[in-house]
Amino acid sequence: MGKGETAQGKTDPRTLVIVLLTMVLIIAAVGLRLWANEQRLQVPNFKAMTVAPDGRVFIVVGNTLFIESAEGESLRVLPLEEWGVRAFHGDFVVLRDGSVILAEGRLPDVGLEEGLRLYVRDAPAADDPREGLMRCHPASGKCSPLSGGGDRAQFRRAFSIDVDETAGLLHVSEPGMHRLVQLTLAGERRAVNGTGWRFPNGLRAVVPGRVGIVDTNHHRYVELPVSGEGFGGIVHEESILEWPDVDESHRFPFDAVKDSNGALWMLVADTSMDDAWLYRRPQDGRAGRLALPESADPVALAAVPGGMLAADAGTFRILRFNAKGQPERDFGSSALTNHLAALEDQHARYSGLFDYSLFAVLLIAVPALGAGLYLQYKPKPEDAVDRESDIVATAEPLPAFRNVEAQFSRLQGEFIFWRKFTVLSTKESFRFGLLAAIFFAAAIGAALYLMQQVAEEDGRRFVDTLAESRMPALLALAGATLLVMWLSATFERLIVNRDGIRYRSWMPGPLGYLLPFHGHWQMRWTEIASLKLVHVARGRNQLMWRYEILAKDGRKRRIHPLSWRLAGEAETGIPLRQAHRQNPRMIRDVIQRTLLFRLLGRQWQSVTESKAEAA
């Protein structure tokens, strides 16, 4: 062992093994968590839903098309790969002859958010891939592109689409380009309207010659006339900002449908385009938010005779409501519902792995780290120190004092000690106080941030969540605790005189006796059976010593030796260095040089000598 090297400085091999194993477990847990999240996001979910002119309901889940009757019977299940669609996205429309117009589906899969919510929050790059539309016939399985002659329209990923077969027109909203596009049924571009929109979505025909559009980032619903010459000016506009519960965190509409009674149904999402709410506004009434199942997140609407369907990506169900907005039995055949249930189970498994993988490993890692720290820092034989020191035997004579309290003691016979906030030097005390203030401010900031997130998820105002939360009470309790600590650090005092020892809390008069932990107390020297300095440290932090005062009647009082100082007394001089904190003898020597230690020793020695003389 080299000079200056001690057994304390060597790492226990068992500790090293435990730490390495713990690191491997945590890294493995993080990897498993990332993998589970990726798998969870890849579980197929609703991509689009529409109703054909003959009443059939077409639903795309992942890259599979389910065709259901109006009564919820399975008519056909069609993998869209048969049409050459690699990754369905966007929207589709069904014509009177049963053919389907949809995107060619050759772009990379864009997932749920861009695929169904039909929005792009960042402007697309100029080199983003584009694709056109095609028309497919489910009966024959044949598809043909909408060539459009010499001006074939192409789109970037997200869009919504509707058709006016009487006029022979297709109308498309392309949110990423902030525009509306009009096409012929052959795919020829006729008109473009790109003025004043911010992520237009949910384009639907309202009546012949008029379409409704959700202008997502302008938080409004508008209607425009359409003709063979393009789009007209806005003829109807309404903001959703005054609708119930709509606030800064939940105000982004992305789909809207008018039913046969003229009622407007709308989905409104939060700032992340998640956690959608469903609203219904009667033709001549006020909008109301409809109750949804727990964890619901509807992503598409489709009007059916007598009500409305909502594809719910949160619960993997198609919710059905009657014309008045009341919930009814879920829509879907056994083929569709069983498929959705299997996807929900798959999603739940990956979600469980994502949520609990790190927690499960921490249940192992934290005890393992604790065991490693115990092995590393448990006291070694060379660290041993006498656990008790007799104050009488070690107390040195008291010096002459040059401060107000010492002068006062000469006149009144009392030495008054004030509590220090820490056992360290004044410089270290300031650092500890600053660190405590930073931690307290960080805790408040984190608490407020979490409450803001909860408010956004619940779709409520932050002030309402704050008013109903326990957090203000907890913050007030934390503030009161800090106040009590500060008052204790500033105004508590320990008085030593020829009669005995008294402790006075910062509470005045009789109120001091009411404090459960630090109430007034006093002991006369003649009542004390023993007075010792006891080492109560654990591991390598050897700062914990204390005086134990045992009365003859069994009462016991404890005083922390480094927490009290006579005004004007020199600093204890213990810097915040691990070498000092690990040396029990050094800490004991510092304690034995304090005025409190020497005063207790002198007074106690005086009492014991008087007893001996009397005997």
Coordinates of C-alpha atoms in Angstrom, one line a residue:
M1 CA 0.0 0.0 0.0
G2 CA 1.5 3.3 -1.1
K3 CA 2.0 6.3 1.0
G4 CA -1.2 8.0 2.0
E5 CA -3.3 5.0 0.7
T6 CA -5.6 3.4 3.2
A7 CA -7.9 0.5 3.2
Q8 CA -10.7 3.0 3.1
G9 CA -9.7 4.1 -0.4
K10 CA -9.9 0.7 -1.9
T11 CA -13.1 -0.4 -3.7
D12 CA -14.7 -3.6 -2.5
P13 CA -14.7 -6.1 -5.4
R14 CA -18.3 -7.1 -4.5
T15 CA -19.4 -3.5 -4.8
L16 CA -17.8 -3.2 -8.2
V17 CA -19.7 -6.3 -9.4
I18 CA -23.0 -5.0 -8.0
V19 CA -22.6 -1.6 -9.6
L20 CA -21.6 -3.1 -13.0
L21 CA -24.6 -5.5 -12.8
T22 CA -26.9 -2.6 -11.9
M23 CA -25.6 -0.5 -14.8
V24 CA -26.2 -3.4 -17.2
L25 CA -29.8 -3.8 -15.9
I26 CA -30.6 -0.1 -16.2
I27 CA -29.2 0.0 -19.8
A28 CA -31.1 -3.1 -20.6
A29 CA -34.3 -1.6 -19.2
V30 CA -33.9 1.6 -21.2
G31 CA -33.3 -0.5 -24.3
L32 CA -36.4 -2.6 -23.6
R33 CA -38.4 0.6 -22.9
L34 CA -37.4 2.1 -26.3
W35 CA -38.1 -1.1 -28.1
A36 CA -41.5 -1.5 -26.4
N37 CA -42.4 2.1 -27.3
E38 CA -41.4 1.5 -31.0
Q39 CA -43.5 -1.7 -31.1
R40 CA -46.5 0.1 -29.4
L41 CA -46.4 2.9 -32.0
Q42 CA -46.4 0.3 -34.8
V43 CA -49.6 -1.5 -33.6
P44 CA -52.1 -0.8 -36.4
N45 CA -55.0 1.5 -35.6
F46 CA -57.7 3.4 -37.3
K47 CA -56.6 5.3 -40.4
A48 CA -59.8 6.5 -42.0
M49 CA -63.6 5.9 -42.0
T50 CA -66.3 6.9 -44.4
V51 CA -69.9 6.0 -45.4
A52 CA -70.7 5.0 -49.0
P53 CA -73.8 6.4 -50.8
D54 CA -75.5 3.0 -50.3
G55 CA -75.0 3.1 -46.5
R56 CA -72.0 0.7 -46.3
V57 CA -69.3 1.7 -43.8
F58 CA -65.7 1.6 -45.0
I59 CA -63.0 1.5 -42.3
V60 CA -59.3 1.3 -42.7
V61 CA -57.3 -0.2 -39.8
G62 CA -53.6 -0.1 -40.4
N63 CA -53.4 -1.2 -44.0
T64 CA -56.6 -3.3 -44.1
L65 CA -60.0 -2.2 -45.4
F66 CA -63.1 -3.5 -43.6
I67 CA -66.4 -3.1 -45.4
E68 CA -69.4 -3.3 -43.1
S69 CA -73.1 -3.0 -43.7
A70 CA -75.1 -0.3 -42.1
E71 CA -76.3 -2.8 -39.6
G72 CA -72.7 -3.8 -38.7
E73 CA -72.3 -7.0 -40.6
S74 CA -69.0 -7.9 -42.2
L75 CA -69.2 -7.7 -46.0
R76 CA -65.5 -7.9 -46.8
V77 CA -62.0 -7.7 -45.4
L78 CA -59.5 -6.5 -47.9
P79 CA -55.7 -6.1 -47.4
L80 CA -54.8 -3.0 -49.3
E81 CA -51.6 -4.5 -50.5
E82 CA -53.9 -6.1 -53.1
W83 CA -54.3 -2.6 -54.6
G84 CA -50.6 -1.9 -54.3
V85 CA -51.0 0.3 -51.3
R86 CA -47.9 -0.2 -49.1
A87 CA -48.9 2.2 -46.3
F88 CA -52.4 3.7 -46.4
H89 CA -52.7 7.3 -45.2
G90 CA -54.8 10.3 -45.7
D91 CA -58.5 9.9 -46.7
F92 CA -60.6 8.1 -49.2
V93 CA -64.1 8.4 -50.8
V94 CA -66.6 5.9 -52.1
L95 CA -68.5 6.6 -55.3
R96 CA -72.0 5.5 -56.3
D97 CA -70.6 2.6 -58.3
G98 CA -68.7 1.3 -55.3
S99 CA -65.3 2.3 -56.5
V100 CA -62.9 4.0 -54.1
I101 CA -60.7 7.0 -54.7
L102 CA -57.6 7.1 -52.5
A103 CA -53.9 7.9 -52.4
E104 CA -51.6 5.6 -54.2
G105 CA -50.1 4.7 -50.8
R106 CA -46.5 4.4 -51.8
L107 CA -45.0 6.9 -49.3
P108 CA -43.4 5.7 -46.0
D109 CA -45.9 4.9 -43.3
V110 CA -46.7 8.1 -41.4
G111 CA -48.5 6.6 -38.5
L112 CA -51.7 7.7 -36.8
E113 CA -51.1 11.4 -36.3
E114 CA -50.4 12.4 -39.9
G115 CA -52.4 9.5 -41.3
L116 CA -55.7 10.2 -39.7
R117 CA -55.7 13.4 -37.8
L118 CA -54.6 15.0 -41.2
Y119 CA -52.3 17.6 -40.0
V120 CA -48.6 18.5 -40.4
R121 CA -47.3 21.0 -37.9
D122 CA -44.1 21.9 -39.8
A123 CA -44.1 23.1 -43.3
P124 CA -43.1 20.3 -45.8
A125 CA -39.7 20.5 -47.4
A126 CA -39.6 21.1 -51.2
D127 CA -38.1 17.7 -51.8
D128 CA -40.8 15.8 -49.7
P129 CA -42.2 12.9 -51.7
R130 CA -45.5 13.4 -53.5
E131 CA -48.1 11.1 -54.9
G132 CA -51.3 11.2 -56.9
L133 CA -54.7 9.6 -56.5
M134 CA -56.0 6.3 -57.9
R135 CA -59.4 4.7 -58.4
C136 CA -59.9 1.1 -57.3
H137 CA -62.9 -1.3 -57.7
P138 CA -63.3 -3.7 -54.8
A139 CA -65.2 -6.2 -56.9
S140 CA -62.6 -6.6 -59.5
G141 CA -59.5 -5.5 -57.5
K142 CA -58.4 -3.3 -60.4
C143 CA -56.9 0.1 -59.8
S144 CA -56.1 2.9 -62.2
P145 CA -54.4 6.3 -61.5
L146 CA -56.2 9.5 -61.9
S147 CA -54.0 10.9 -64.6
G148 CA -55.7 14.2 -65.0
G149 CA -54.5 14.7 -68.5
G150 CA -51.6 17.2 -68.5
D151 CA -52.1 18.6 -65.0
R152 CA -52.2 15.7 -62.6
A153 CA -52.5 16.7 -59.0
Q154 CA -50.1 15.3 -56.5
F155 CA -50.2 15.6 -52.7
R156 CA -48.0 15.3 -49.7
R157 CA -49.1 12.7 -47.2
A158 CA -51.9 14.2 -45.2
F159 CA -55.2 15.3 -46.8
S160 CA -58.9 14.9 -46.6
I161 CA -61.2 14.4 -49.5
D162 CA -64.9 14.5 -50.5
V163 CA -66.7 14.2 -53.8
D164 CA -69.6 15.8 -55.6
E165 CA -70.5 13.3 -58.3
T166 CA -73.3 15.4 -59.7
A167 CA -70.8 18.1 -60.6
G168 CA -68.1 15.6 -61.3
L169 CA -65.7 17.2 -58.8
L170 CA -63.3 16.1 -56.1
H171 CA -62.4 18.5 -53.3
V172 CA -59.2 18.0 -51.3
S173 CA -57.7 19.8 -48.3
E174 CA -54.0 19.5 -48.0
P175 CA -53.0 20.7 -44.5
G176 CA -49.2 20.6 -45.0
M177 CA -49.5 23.1 -47.8
H178 CA -52.3 25.2 -46.2
R179 CA -54.5 24.9 -49.2
L180 CA -57.7 23.5 -50.8
V181 CA -57.6 21.8 -54.2
Q182 CA -60.4 21.1 -56.7
L183 CA -60.1 18.2 -59.2
T184 CA -62.2 16.5 -61.8
L185 CA -63.0 12.9 -61.3
A186 CA -60.3 12.1 -63.8
G187 CA -57.7 13.9 -61.5
E188 CA -57.3 17.1 -63.4
R189 CA -56.6 20.1 -61.2
R190 CA -59.3 22.8 -61.6
A191 CA -58.7 25.3 -58.8
V192 CA -56.5 26.0 -55.8
N193 CA -57.4 28.1 -52.8
G194 CA -54.4 28.8 -50.6
T195 CA -55.3 32.0 -48.9
G196 CA -55.9 32.4 -45.1
W197 CA -55.8 28.7 -44.1
R198 CA -53.7 27.2 -41.3
F199 CA -53.8 23.4 -41.6
P200 CA -57.3 23.0 -43.1
N201 CA -58.8 19.6 -42.3
G202 CA -62.0 17.5 -42.3
L203 CA -63.3 18.7 -45.6
R204 CA -66.9 17.4 -46.0
A205 CA -69.7 18.2 -48.4
V206 CA -72.5 19.9 -46.5
V207 CA -75.1 20.3 -49.2
P208 CA -74.8 20.2 -53.0
G209 CA -72.6 23.1 -53.9
R210 CA -71.1 23.8 -50.4
V211 CA -68.3 22.2 -48.4
G212 CA -67.5 22.5 -44.7
I213 CA -63.8 22.8 -43.5
V214 CA -62.1 22.8 -40.2
D215 CA -59.4 25.4 -40.1
T216 CA -57.4 23.8 -37.3
N217 CA -54.9 26.4 -36.2
H218 CA -57.4 29.2 -36.6
H219 CA -59.8 27.2 -34.2
R220 CA -62.8 27.6 -36.5
Y221 CA -65.3 25.9 -38.7
V222 CA -66.1 27.5 -42.1
E223 CA -68.3 26.7 -45.1
L224 CA -67.6 27.7 -48.7
P225 CA -69.6 27.5 -51.9
V226 CA -68.0 25.4 -54.7
S227 CA -68.7 25.2 -58.4
G228 CA -67.0 24.2 -61.5
E229 CA -65.1 27.4 -61.4
G230 CA -63.5 26.7 -58.0
F231 CA -64.1 27.9 -54.4
G232 CA -66.2 30.9 -53.4
G233 CA -65.8 33.1 -50.4
I234 CA -66.7 32.1 -46.8
V235 CA -70.5 32.1 -46.3
H236 CA -70.5 30.7 -42.8
E237 CA -67.9 30.9 -40.0
E238 CA -67.9 30.0 -36.3
S239 CA -65.1 30.0 -33.7
I240 CA -64.9 27.1 -31.2
L241 CA -63.0 29.2 -28.6
E242 CA -66.3 29.9 -26.7
W243 CA -67.4 26.3 -26.6
P244 CA -67.5 24.5 -23.3
D245 CA -64.1 23.5 -21.8
V246 CA -62.2 24.8 -24.8
D247 CA -59.1 26.6 -23.6
E248 CA -55.4 27.2 -24.5
S249 CA -54.5 23.6 -24.1
H250 CA -57.5 22.0 -25.9
R251 CA -58.6 24.1 -28.9
F252 CA -57.5 22.3 -32.2
P253 CA -60.4 21.0 -34.2
F254 CA -59.5 18.4 -36.9
D255 CA -62.7 16.7 -38.1
A256 CA -66.3 17.9 -38.5
V257 CA -69.4 16.4 -39.9
K258 CA -72.9 17.7 -40.3
D259 CA -75.7 15.1 -39.9
S260 CA -79.0 15.0 -41.7
N261 CA -80.6 17.1 -39.0
G262 CA -78.1 19.9 -39.5
A263 CA -76.3 19.3 -36.2
L264 CA -72.5 19.8 -36.3
W265 CA -70.3 17.1 -34.8
M266 CA -66.7 18.0 -34.2
L267 CA -63.5 16.5 -32.8
V268 CA -61.2 18.9 -30.9
A269 CA -57.7 17.9 -29.8
D270 CA -55.0 19.2 -27.4
T271 CA -51.8 20.9 -28.4
S272 CA -50.2 17.5 -29.3
M273 CA -53.3 16.6 -31.4
D274 CA -54.2 13.9 -28.9
D275 CA -56.9 13.3 -26.3
A276 CA -59.7 14.5 -28.6
W277 CA -63.0 15.6 -27.3
L278 CA -66.3 15.1 -29.2
Y279 CA -68.7 18.0 -29.5
R280 CA -72.2 18.3 -30.9
R281 CA -73.9 21.6 -31.8
P282 CA -77.5 21.4 -32.8
Q283 CA -78.6 23.4 -35.8
D284 CA -80.2 26.1 -33.6
G285 CA -78.5 25.4 -30.2
R286 CA -75.3 25.7 -28.3
A287 CA -72.4 23.3 -28.6
G288 CA -72.1 20.6 -25.9
R289 CA -69.3 18.2 -25.1
L290 CA -70.3 14.6 -25.2
A291 CA -69.3 12.0 -22.5
L292 CA -66.7 9.5 -23.8
P293 CA -65.3 6.3 -22.2
E294 CA -62.2 6.6 -20.1
S295 CA -59.0 6.7 -22.2
A296 CA -61.0 7.5 -25.3
D297 CA -59.3 9.4 -28.2
P298 CA -61.7 9.6 -31.2
V299 CA -59.9 10.2 -34.5
A300 CA -62.6 10.1 -37.2
L301 CA -66.3 10.8 -37.6
A302 CA -68.8 9.3 -40.1
A303 CA -72.6 10.1 -40.3
V304 CA -75.0 7.2 -40.5
P305 CA -78.8 7.2 -40.6
G306 CA -80.0 8.1 -37.1
G307 CA -76.7 9.1 -35.6
M308 CA -72.9 9.3 -35.8
L309 CA -69.9 6.9 -35.6
A310 CA -66.6 7.9 -34.0
A311 CA -63.5 5.7 -34.5
D312 CA -61.8 5.7 -31.1
A313 CA -58.0 5.0 -31.3
G314 CA -57.8 5.1 -27.5
T315 CA -60.0 2.1 -26.8
F316 CA -59.9 0.4 -30.3
R317 CA -63.7 0.7 -30.7
I318 CA -66.1 2.4 -33.0
L319 CA -68.4 4.4 -30.8
R320 CA -72.0 5.0 -31.9
F321 CA -74.3 7.9 -30.9
N322 CA -77.9 8.6 -31.7
A323 CA -79.0 11.8 -33.3
K324 CA -79.3 13.5 -29.9
G325 CA -75.7 12.6 -28.9
Q326 CA -76.6 9.7 -26.6
P327 CA -74.2 6.7 -26.6
E328 CA -75.4 3.4 -28.1
R329 CA -74.0 0.0 -28.6
D330 CA -70.6 0.0 -30.4
F331 CA -70.6 -0.4 -34.1
G332 CA -68.9 -3.3 -35.9
S333 CA -69.1 -6.9 -36.9
S334 CA -67.5 -9.7 -35.0
A335 CA -64.7 -9.8 -37.6
L336 CA -63.9 -6.1 -37.0
T337 CA -64.4 -6.1 -33.2
N338 CA -62.3 -9.2 -32.7
H339 CA -59.5 -7.8 -34.9
L340 CA -59.6 -4.5 -32.9
A341 CA -59.6 -6.4 -29.6
A342 CA -56.5 -8.4 -30.6
L343 CA -54.8 -5.1 -31.6
E344 CA -55.8 -3.6 -28.2
D345 CA -54.3 -6.5 -26.4
Q346 CA -51.1 -6.2 -28.4
H347 CA -50.9 -2.5 -27.7
A348 CA -51.6 -3.1 -24.0
R349 CA -48.7 -5.6 -23.7
Y350 CA -46.2 -3.2 -25.3
S351 CA -47.6 -0.3 -23.2
G352 CA -47.1 -2.5 -20.0
L353 CA -43.5 -3.2 -21.0
F354 CA -43.0 0.5 -21.7
D355 CA -44.5 1.6 -18.4
Y356 CA -43.1 -1.0 -16.0
S357 CA -39.8 -2.2 -17.5
L358 CA -37.8 0.6 -15.9
F359 CA -39.7 0.5 -12.7
A360 CA -39.2 -3.3 -12.3
V361 CA -35.5 -3.0 -12.9
L362 CA -35.3 -0.1 -10.4
L363 CA -36.9 -2.4 -7.8
I364 CA -33.8 -4.6 -8.3
A365 CA -31.3 -1.8 -9.0
V366 CA -32.0 0.4 -6.0
P367 CA -31.6 -2.4 -3.4
A368 CA -28.5 -3.6 -5.3
L369 CA -27.0 -0.2 -5.2
G370 CA -27.8 0.0 -1.5
A371 CA -26.1 -3.3 -0.9
G372 CA -23.1 -2.1 -2.8
L373 CA -22.9 1.2 -0.9
Y374 CA -23.2 -0.7 2.4
L375 CA -20.3 -3.1 1.4
Q376 CA -18.2 -0.1 0.3
Y377 CA -18.9 2.2 3.1
K378 CA -19.5 0.0 6.1
P379 CA -17.1 0.8 8.9
K380 CA -13.7 -0.9 8.6
P381 CA -11.7 -2.0 11.7
E382 CA -9.3 0.9 11.3
D383 CA -12.3 3.3 11.4
A384 CA -13.3 2.2 14.8
V385 CA -13.6 4.8 17.5
D386 CA -14.8 4.8 21.1
R387 CA -18.6 5.3 20.9
E388 CA -18.7 7.2 24.2
S389 CA -16.5 9.9 25.6
D390 CA -16.7 11.0 29.2
I391 CA -16.9 14.8 29.1
V392 CA -15.3 15.2 32.5
A393 CA -12.1 13.4 31.5
T394 CA -11.6 15.2 28.3
A395 CA -12.8 18.8 28.9
E396 CA -10.1 21.5 28.7
P397 CA -10.1 24.7 30.7
L398 CA -12.3 27.5 29.4
P399 CA -10.5 30.5 27.9
A400 CA -11.2 34.2 28.6
F401 CA -14.1 35.4 26.4
R402 CA -14.3 38.7 24.5
N403 CA -18.0 38.8 23.4
V404 CA -21.3 40.0 24.7
E405 CA -22.6 36.7 25.8
A406 CA -19.4 35.8 27.8
Q407 CA -19.5 39.2 29.5
F408 CA -23.1 38.6 30.3
S409 CA -22.3 35.2 31.7
R410 CA -19.8 36.7 34.1
L411 CA -22.5 39.0 35.5
Q412 CA -25.4 36.7 35.4
G413 CA -23.7 33.3 35.5
E414 CA -25.3 32.1 32.2
F415 CA -23.7 31.1 28.9
I416 CA -26.2 31.5 26.0
F417 CA -25.6 29.4 22.9
W418 CA -27.5 30.0 19.6
R419 CA -28.3 27.3 17.1
K420 CA -26.3 27.2 13.9
F421 CA -28.2 26.1 10.8
T422 CA -25.5 23.5 9.9
V423 CA -22.6 21.9 11.6
L424 CA -20.2 23.3 9.0
S425 CA -18.4 26.6 8.6
T426 CA -20.3 29.8 7.7
K427 CA -19.2 29.5 4.1
E428 CA -20.5 26.0 3.9
S429 CA -23.7 27.0 5.7
F430 CA -24.3 29.6 3.0
R431 CA -23.8 27.0 0.3
F432 CA -26.2 24.6 2.1
G433 CA -28.8 27.3 2.4
L434 CA -28.4 28.3 -1.3
L435 CA -28.7 24.6 -2.3
A436 CA -31.8 24.2 -0.2
A437 CA -33.4 27.3 -1.8
I438 CA -32.6 26.0 -5.3
F439 CA -34.1 22.6 -4.5
F440 CA -37.2 24.2 -3.1
A441 CA -37.6 26.4 -6.1
A442 CA -37.0 23.4 -8.4
A443 CA -39.6 21.4 -6.5
I444 CA -42.2 24.2 -6.9
G445 CA -41.4 24.5 -10.6
A446 CA -41.6 20.8 -11.2
A447 CA -44.9 20.6 -9.3
L448 CA -46.4 23.5 -11.3
Y449 CA -45.2 21.9 -14.5
L450 CA -46.8 18.6 -13.7
M451 CA -50.0 20.3 -12.8
Q452 CA -49.9 22.1 -16.1
Q453 CA -49.5 18.8 -17.9
V454 CA -52.4 17.3 -16.0
A455 CA -54.5 20.3 -16.8
E456 CA -53.8 19.9 -20.5
E457 CA -54.5 16.2 -20.4
D458 CA -57.8 16.8 -18.6
G459 CA -58.7 19.7 -20.9
R460 CA -59.1 22.1 -18.0
R461 CA -57.7 25.5 -17.2
F462 CA -54.6 25.5 -15.1
V463 CA -56.1 27.8 -12.5
D464 CA -59.0 25.4 -12.0
T465 CA -56.6 22.4 -11.6
L466 CA -54.6 24.5 -9.1
A467 CA -57.6 25.4 -7.1
E468 CA -58.8 21.8 -6.8
S469 CA -55.3 20.2 -6.3
R470 CA -53.6 19.4 -3.0
M471 CA -50.4 21.0 -4.4
P472 CA -51.1 24.5 -2.9
A473 CA -51.5 22.9 0.5
L474 CA -48.3 20.9 0.1
L475 CA -46.4 23.9 -1.0
A476 CA -47.8 25.8 2.0
L477 CA -46.7 23.0 4.2
A478 CA -43.2 23.0 2.7
G479 CA -43.0 26.8 3.1
A480 CA -44.2 26.5 6.7
T481 CA -41.5 23.8 7.4
L482 CA -38.8 26.1 6.0
L483 CA -40.1 28.9 8.1
V484 CA -40.0 26.7 11.2
M485 CA -36.4 25.6 10.3
W486 CA -35.3 29.2 9.9
L487 CA -36.9 30.3 13.1
S488 CA -35.3 27.4 14.9
A489 CA -31.9 28.3 13.3
T490 CA -32.3 31.9 14.4
F491 CA -34.0 32.1 17.7
E492 CA -33.6 28.8 19.6
R493 CA -31.1 28.9 22.4
L494 CA -29.3 26.6 24.9
I495 CA -28.5 28.1 28.3
V496 CA -25.8 26.6 30.6
N497 CA -25.3 28.0 34.1
R498 CA -24.2 26.8 37.5
D499 CA -27.7 25.4 38.2
G500 CA -28.1 23.2 35.1
I501 CA -29.0 23.2 31.4
R502 CA -32.1 24.8 29.8
Y503 CA -33.4 24.7 26.2
R504 CA -35.6 27.4 24.9
S505 CA -37.4 27.1 21.6
W506 CA -38.3 30.0 19.4
M507 CA -42.0 29.9 20.6
P508 CA -42.5 32.4 23.4
G509 CA -43.5 31.6 26.9
P510 CA -45.8 28.6 27.6
L511 CA -46.2 28.1 23.8
G512 CA -42.7 26.6 23.8
Y513 CA -44.0 23.6 25.7
L514 CA -46.6 22.8 23.0
L515 CA -44.0 21.9 20.3
P516 CA -43.9 18.1 19.9
F517 CA -40.2 17.8 19.1
H518 CA -38.5 21.0 20.4
G519 CA -40.5 22.1 23.4
H520 CA -38.9 23.9 26.4
W521 CA -37.0 21.6 28.7
Q522 CA -34.5 22.0 31.6
M523 CA -32.4 19.8 33.8
R524 CA -30.6 20.7 37.0
W525 CA -27.1 19.3 37.5
T526 CA -28.3 17.5 40.6
E527 CA -30.9 15.7 38.5
I528 CA -28.5 14.4 35.9
A529 CA -27.2 10.9 36.3
S530 CA -24.7 10.9 33.4
L531 CA -23.5 13.2 30.6
K532 CA -21.7 11.6 27.6
L533 CA -20.7 12.4 24.1
V534 CA -21.9 9.5 21.9
H535 CA -20.9 8.5 18.4
V536 CA -24.0 7.6 16.4
A537 CA -22.7 7.7 12.8
R538 CA -23.3 5.0 10.2
G539 CA -21.0 4.1 7.3
R540 CA -18.5 6.7 6.3
N541 CA -20.4 9.8 7.2
Q542 CA -18.9 10.3 10.7
L543 CA -20.4 13.7 11.5
M544 CA -23.1 12.4 13.7
W545 CA -22.1 12.7 17.3
R546 CA -24.4 13.9 20.1
Y547 CA -24.6 14.6 23.8
E548 CA -26.8 12.2 25.7
I549 CA -28.0 13.6 29.1
L550 CA -29.6 11.0 31.3
A551 CA -31.6 12.1 34.3
K552 CA -32.0 10.1 37.4
D553 CA -35.7 9.7 36.8
G554 CA -35.1 8.2 33.4
R555 CA -35.6 11.2 31.2
K556 CA -33.1 11.5 28.3
R557 CA -32.2 14.6 26.3
R558 CA -30.0 14.7 23.2
I559 CA -28.0 17.7 22.0
H560 CA -26.1 17.9 18.7
P561 CA -22.7 19.2 19.7
L562 CA -21.8 21.1 16.5
S563 CA -25.1 22.8 16.1
W564 CA -24.6 25.4 18.9
R565 CA -22.1 28.2 19.2
L566 CA -21.5 31.0 21.6
A567 CA -21.7 34.3 19.7
G568 CA -18.1 35.3 18.7
E569 CA -16.8 31.7 19.0
A570 CA -14.5 30.7 16.2
E571 CA -15.9 28.5 13.4
T572 CA -15.7 24.7 13.7
G573 CA -13.6 24.7 10.6
I574 CA -15.0 21.5 9.1
P575 CA -15.0 21.9 5.3
L576 CA -17.3 19.9 3.1
R577 CA -14.6 17.3 2.1
Q578 CA -15.1 13.6 2.2
A579 CA -11.8 13.0 4.0
H580 CA -13.0 15.1 6.9
R581 CA -16.4 13.5 7.0
Q582 CA -14.9 10.1 7.1
N583 CA -12.6 10.6 10.1
P584 CA -14.5 10.1 13.4
R585 CA -11.4 11.1 15.5
M586 CA -11.1 14.4 13.7
I587 CA -14.7 15.2 14.2
R588 CA -14.5 14.2 17.9
D589 CA -11.4 16.4 18.3
V590 CA -13.2 19.4 16.8
I591 CA -16.2 18.8 19.2
Q592 CA -13.9 18.7 22.2
R593 CA -12.4 22.1 21.3
T594 CA -15.8 23.8 21.2
L595 CA -16.8 26.0 24.1
L596 CA -20.0 24.0 24.7
F597 CA -18.1 20.8 25.3
R598 CA -15.6 22.4 27.7
L599 CA -18.3 24.3 29.5
L600 CA -20.4 21.1 30.0
G601 CA -17.3 19.3 31.2
R602 CA -16.3 22.0 33.7
Q603 CA -19.8 22.4 35.1
W604 CA -20.4 18.7 35.3
Q605 CA -17.0 18.2 37.0
S606 CA -17.8 20.9 39.5
V607 CA -21.1 19.1 40.4
T608 CA -19.5 15.7 40.7
E609 CA -16.7 17.1 42.9
S610 CA -19.3 18.8 45.1
K611 CA -21.0 15.5 45.5
A612 CA -17.8 13.8 46.4
E613 CA -17.0 16.4 49.1
A614 CA -20.5 16.1 50.5
A615 CA -20.1 12.3 50.7

